[in-house]
Amino acid sequence: MIRLDKYLADMGVGTRQEVKKHIRQGRASVDGMAVKRADLKVDESSQTVTFDGEEIPYAAFEYYMLNKPKGVVSATEDAKERTVVSLIESRRKSGLFPVGRLDKDTEGLLLITNDGALAHRLLSPRKHVDKCYYAEVAGEVTEEDVRLFAEGVDIGAEQEERTRPARLEILESGRVSKVRLTIQEGKFHQVKRMFRAVGKEVLYLKRESMGALVLDEGLRPGQYRHLTEKEIEKL
Ligand code: URA
């Protein structure tokens, strides 16, 4: 049971003070009855709260699947650049953050949530969560590259920095090669640095999946949707 003003503030209707005022003005109702008392106790698991006629279900966490477009940075706030969180229209934007980072010029799957514990689990290097990328690479990607990636490559600048074994699949090899790469880490610019380590340049990069979560192909770059109950369970 929680107070009605806290319930509505938690769901992003406004600050606690604003919400109290709205309730006094009669804009909230519980189980169909107008309520003007901010301290009314509500059972968030069974009662129906509405605000300005709109049902406001109580959810502790929000989960969005975004197809990140190019030109947007993986951050919550930035002084100069557009951020991935600014793309999400949510009443509760303040707590949202991206789980991990994609480079500004990378597209594809990005999970946006306010669930810190889940983010921690997905990003922990010890959990070895598979991240699968589609890439277009300048020049011919070869079976030798597949072998080298399977062993792990050194992507360090001054000091050696070895990657864990990675699975490289060649979809098309030519002047521009098309590949799928699965890694279990998330080192800074990892995919680009792995190809650089074998003398090649990534021209286009898109994340297709992260653990059990697969990018919905119906989402164009910049579009997003809520995760389904099933997807949340699988995470
Ligand atoms: N590896 C990269 O190089 N860039 C990304 O955005 C993600 C993985």
CSV table of C-alpha atoms and ligand atoms in Angstrom, one decimal:
chain,number,residue,atom,x,y,z
A,1,MET,CA,0.0,0.0,0.0
A,2,ILE,CA,1.3,3.4,-0.8
A,3,ARG,CA,0.0,7.0,-0.6
A,4,LEU,CA,-1.9,8.2,-3.7
A,5,ASP,CA,0.4,11.2,-4.1
A,6,LYS,CA,3.5,9.0,-4.0
A,7,TYR,CA,1.9,6.6,-6.4
A,8,LEU,CA,1.3,9.4,-9.0
A,9,ALA,CA,4.6,11.0,-8.4
A,10,ASP,CA,6.4,7.6,-8.9
A,11,MET,CA,4.6,7.2,-12.2
A,12,GLY,CA,5.9,10.5,-13.4
A,13,VAL,CA,2.7,12.6,-13.2
A,14,GLY,CA,4.6,15.4,-11.4
A,15,THR,CA,6.6,16.2,-8.3
A,16,ARG,CA,5.1,15.2,-5.0
A,17,GLN,CA,4.0,18.9,-4.5
A,18,GLU,CA,2.4,19.2,-7.9
A,19,VAL,CA,0.6,15.9,-7.5
A,20,LYS,CA,-0.9,17.0,-4.2
A,21,LYS,CA,-2.3,20.0,-5.8
A,22,HIS,CA,-3.7,18.0,-8.8
A,23,ILE,CA,-5.4,15.6,-6.3
A,24,ARG,CA,-7.0,18.5,-4.4
A,25,GLN,CA,-8.3,19.8,-7.7
A,26,GLY,CA,-10.1,16.4,-8.2
A,27,ARG,CA,-8.0,15.1,-11.1
A,28,ALA,CA,-7.4,11.7,-9.6
A,29,SER,CA,-9.6,8.8,-9.0
A,30,VAL,CA,-9.3,5.3,-7.4
A,31,ASP,CA,-11.4,2.4,-8.6
A,32,GLY,CA,-13.7,4.9,-10.4
A,33,MET,CA,-14.2,7.2,-7.4
A,34,ALA,CA,-12.9,10.8,-7.4
A,35,VAL,CA,-10.5,11.2,-4.5
A,36,LYS,CA,-9.2,14.5,-3.1
A,37,ARG,CA,-7.0,13.1,-0.3
A,38,ALA,CA,-3.3,12.9,-1.1
A,39,ASP,CA,-2.6,10.6,1.8
A,40,LEU,CA,-5.2,8.0,0.8
A,41,LYS,CA,-3.5,4.5,0.9
A,42,VAL,CA,-3.7,2.7,-2.4
A,43,ASP,CA,-3.0,-1.0,-3.0
A,44,GLU,CA,-0.8,-0.7,-6.1
A,45,SER,CA,-1.3,-4.4,-7.0
A,46,SER,CA,-5.1,-4.5,-7.1
A,47,GLN,CA,-6.6,-1.0,-7.3
A,48,THR,CA,-7.0,1.1,-10.5
A,49,VAL,CA,-5.8,4.7,-10.4
A,50,THR,CA,-6.7,7.2,-13.0
A,51,PHE,CA,-5.4,10.7,-13.6
A,52,ASP,CA,-7.3,13.1,-15.9
A,53,GLY,CA,-9.3,10.1,-17.0
A,54,GLU,CA,-6.2,8.1,-18.0
A,55,GLU,CA,-5.5,4.8,-16.3
A,56,ILE,CA,-2.1,4.9,-14.6
A,57,PRO,CA,-0.9,1.4,-13.9
A,58,TYR,CA,1.8,1.1,-11.3
A,59,ALA,CA,5.1,-0.3,-12.6
A,60,ALA,CA,8.2,-0.1,-10.7
A,61,PHE,CA,10.4,-0.2,-13.8
A,62,GLU,CA,10.2,0.7,-17.5
A,63,TYR,CA,11.9,-1.2,-20.3
A,64,TYR,CA,12.2,0.1,-23.8
A,65,MET,CA,13.8,-1.4,-26.9
A,66,LEU,CA,15.2,1.3,-29.1
A,67,ASN,CA,16.6,0.9,-32.6
A,68,LYS,CA,19.3,3.5,-32.0
A,69,PRO,CA,19.8,5.8,-35.0
A,70,LYS,CA,23.1,7.2,-36.1
A,71,GLY,CA,24.1,10.6,-34.8
A,72,VAL,CA,22.7,10.2,-31.3
A,73,VAL,CA,24.9,9.5,-28.2
A,74,SER,CA,24.3,6.7,-25.7
A,75,ALA,CA,23.9,8.9,-22.7
A,76,THR,CA,21.1,10.3,-20.5
A,77,GLU,CA,22.2,13.9,-20.9
A,78,ASP,CA,24.7,15.8,-23.0
A,79,ALA,CA,25.4,19.5,-23.4
A,80,LYS,CA,25.8,19.4,-27.1
A,81,GLU,CA,24.5,16.2,-28.6
A,82,ARG,CA,21.1,14.5,-28.9
A,83,THR,CA,20.9,11.5,-26.5
A,84,VAL,CA,19.2,8.2,-26.8
A,85,VAL,CA,17.1,9.0,-23.7
A,86,SER,CA,15.8,12.2,-25.3
A,87,LEU,CA,14.2,10.0,-28.0
A,88,ILE,CA,11.9,8.3,-25.5
A,89,GLU,CA,8.7,10.0,-24.7
A,90,SER,CA,8.0,8.9,-21.1
A,91,ARG,CA,6.5,10.7,-18.1
A,92,ARG,CA,9.3,9.2,-16.1
A,93,LYS,CA,12.3,10.2,-18.2
A,94,SER,CA,14.3,11.4,-15.3
A,95,GLY,CA,15.3,7.9,-14.2
A,96,LEU,CA,15.9,6.3,-17.6
A,97,PHE,CA,19.3,5.4,-18.9
A,98,PRO,CA,20.8,3.2,-21.7
A,99,VAL,CA,22.1,-0.2,-20.8
A,100,GLY,CA,25.7,0.0,-22.1
A,101,ARG,CA,26.8,2.2,-25.0
A,102,LEU,CA,26.8,2.1,-28.7
A,103,ASP,CA,29.0,4.6,-30.6
A,104,LYS,CA,27.5,7.7,-32.1
A,105,ASP,CA,27.6,6.2,-35.6
A,106,THR,CA,26.4,2.7,-34.5
A,107,GLU,CA,22.8,1.7,-35.0
A,108,GLY,CA,20.6,-1.0,-33.5
A,109,LEU,CA,19.5,-2.6,-30.3
A,110,LEU,CA,19.7,-0.5,-27.2
A,111,LEU,CA,17.8,-1.3,-24.0
A,112,ILE,CA,16.6,1.8,-22.1
A,113,THR,CA,15.4,1.4,-18.6
A,114,ASN,CA,15.4,2.7,-15.0
A,115,ASP,CA,16.2,-0.8,-13.6
A,116,GLY,CA,19.7,-0.5,-12.3
A,117,ALA,CA,20.0,-4.1,-11.0
A,118,LEU,CA,19.1,-5.5,-14.4
A,119,ALA,CA,21.6,-3.2,-16.2
A,120,HIS,CA,24.2,-4.4,-13.8
A,121,ARG,CA,23.5,-8.1,-14.5
A,122,LEU,CA,23.5,-7.5,-18.3
A,123,LEU,CA,26.7,-5.5,-18.3
A,124,SER,CA,28.7,-7.6,-15.8
A,125,PRO,CA,31.8,-9.0,-17.6
A,126,ARG,CA,31.5,-12.1,-15.5
A,127,LYS,CA,28.1,-12.9,-17.0
A,128,HIS,CA,29.4,-13.4,-20.6
A,129,VAL,CA,26.2,-12.1,-22.2
A,130,ASP,CA,26.4,-12.5,-26.0
A,131,LYS,CA,26.2,-9.3,-28.1
A,132,CYS,CA,25.6,-9.9,-31.7
A,133,TYR,CA,26.5,-7.3,-34.4
A,134,TYR,CA,26.0,-7.0,-38.1
A,135,ALA,CA,28.9,-5.2,-39.7
A,136,GLU,CA,30.0,-4.0,-43.2
A,137,VAL,CA,33.8,-4.0,-43.4
A,138,ALA,CA,36.1,-2.5,-46.1
A,139,GLY,CA,38.0,-5.2,-47.9
A,140,GLU,CA,37.8,-9.0,-47.8
A,141,VAL,CA,37.1,-10.7,-44.5
A,142,THR,CA,38.8,-14.1,-44.6
A,143,GLU,CA,38.7,-17.5,-42.8
A,144,GLU,CA,42.0,-16.4,-41.3
A,145,ASP,CA,40.1,-13.5,-39.6
A,146,VAL,CA,37.5,-16.0,-38.4
A,147,ARG,CA,40.3,-18.1,-36.8
A,148,LEU,CA,42.0,-15.1,-35.3
A,149,PHE,CA,38.8,-13.8,-33.7
A,150,ALA,CA,38.0,-17.3,-32.4
A,151,GLU,CA,41.4,-17.2,-30.5
A,152,GLY,CA,40.9,-13.6,-29.4
A,153,VAL,CA,42.9,-10.6,-30.8
A,154,ASP,CA,45.0,-7.9,-29.2
A,155,ILE,CA,43.2,-4.6,-29.5
A,156,GLY,CA,45.5,-2.7,-27.1
A,157,ALA,CA,47.3,0.5,-28.1
A,158,GLU,CA,50.4,0.6,-25.9
A,159,GLN,CA,49.7,-2.4,-23.7
A,160,GLU,CA,48.3,-5.7,-24.8
A,161,GLU,CA,44.5,-6.0,-24.4
A,162,ARG,CA,43.3,-9.3,-25.5
A,163,THR,CA,39.7,-10.0,-26.3
A,164,ARG,CA,37.9,-13.1,-25.4
A,165,PRO,CA,37.2,-15.6,-28.2
A,166,ALA,CA,34.6,-14.2,-30.6
A,167,ARG,CA,32.4,-15.8,-33.3
A,168,LEU,CA,32.8,-14.3,-36.7
A,169,GLU,CA,30.5,-15.4,-39.5
A,170,ILE,CA,31.1,-14.2,-43.1
A,171,LEU,CA,27.9,-13.5,-44.8
A,172,GLU,CA,29.5,-12.0,-47.9
A,173,SER,CA,33.1,-11.4,-48.7
A,174,GLY,CA,34.3,-8.8,-51.3
A,175,ARG,CA,35.3,-5.2,-51.7
A,176,VAL,CA,32.9,-4.5,-48.9
A,177,SER,CA,32.3,-7.6,-46.7
A,178,LYS,CA,29.2,-8.3,-44.7
A,179,VAL,CA,29.7,-10.2,-41.4
A,180,ARG,CA,28.0,-11.1,-38.2
A,181,LEU,CA,30.2,-10.9,-35.0
A,182,THR,CA,29.2,-12.2,-31.6
A,183,ILE,CA,31.3,-11.0,-28.6
A,184,GLN,CA,30.8,-11.4,-24.9
A,185,GLU,CA,32.4,-8.2,-23.7
A,186,GLY,CA,31.8,-4.6,-24.2
A,187,LYS,CA,35.2,-3.0,-24.4
A,188,PHE,CA,35.3,0.6,-25.7
A,189,HIS,CA,34.9,0.5,-29.6
A,190,GLN,CA,35.4,-3.2,-29.4
A,191,VAL,CA,34.1,-4.3,-32.8
A,192,LYS,CA,35.9,-1.5,-34.6
A,193,ARG,CA,39.2,-2.2,-32.8
A,194,MET,CA,39.0,-5.9,-33.4
A,195,PHE,CA,38.8,-5.3,-37.2
A,196,ARG,CA,41.5,-2.7,-36.9
A,197,ALA,CA,43.7,-5.4,-35.2
A,198,VAL,CA,43.4,-7.5,-38.4
A,199,GLY,CA,44.0,-4.4,-40.7
A,200,LYS,CA,40.4,-3.7,-41.6
A,201,GLU,CA,37.9,-0.9,-41.2
A,202,VAL,CA,34.3,-1.1,-40.1
A,203,LEU,CA,32.1,1.0,-42.4
A,204,TYR,CA,28.7,0.3,-40.8
A,205,LEU,CA,27.8,-1.3,-37.5
A,206,LYS,CA,24.4,-2.4,-36.1
A,207,ARG,CA,23.7,-4.4,-32.9
A,208,GLU,CA,21.2,-7.1,-33.5
A,209,SER,CA,20.9,-8.8,-30.1
A,210,MET,CA,22.0,-8.8,-26.5
A,211,GLY,CA,21.5,-12.0,-24.6
A,212,ALA,CA,18.0,-13.2,-25.2
A,213,LEU,CA,16.8,-9.8,-26.4
A,214,VAL,CA,16.6,-9.5,-30.2
A,215,LEU,CA,16.1,-6.2,-32.1
A,216,ASP,CA,12.5,-6.0,-33.5
A,217,GLU,CA,13.0,-5.7,-37.2
A,218,GLY,CA,9.8,-3.7,-37.3
A,219,LEU,CA,11.5,-0.8,-35.6
A,220,ARG,CA,13.2,1.7,-37.9
A,221,PRO,CA,16.2,3.6,-36.6
A,222,GLY,CA,14.9,6.1,-34.0
A,223,GLN,CA,11.8,4.0,-33.2
A,224,TYR,CA,11.2,2.2,-29.9
A,225,ARG,CA,8.7,0.1,-28.1
A,226,HIS,CA,8.1,-1.3,-24.6
A,227,LEU,CA,9.5,-4.7,-24.0
A,228,THR,CA,6.9,-7.4,-23.8
A,229,GLU,CA,6.3,-9.3,-20.6
A,230,LYS,CA,8.0,-12.3,-22.2
A,231,GLU,CA,11.1,-10.3,-23.1
A,232,ILE,CA,11.4,-8.9,-19.6
A,233,GLU,CA,11.1,-12.4,-18.1
A,234,LYS,CA,13.9,-13.7,-20.4
A,235,LEU,CA,16.2,-11.0,-19.3
B,1,URA,N1,31.8,-2.0,-30.9
B,1,URA,C1,32.1,-0.8,-31.5
B,1,URA,O1,33.2,-0.7,-32.0
B,1,URA,N2,31.1,0.1,-31.5
B,1,URA,C2,29.9,-0.1,-30.9
B,1,URA,O2,29.1,0.9,-31.0
B,1,URA,C3,29.6,-1.3,-30.3
B,1,URA,C4,30.6,-2.2,-30.3
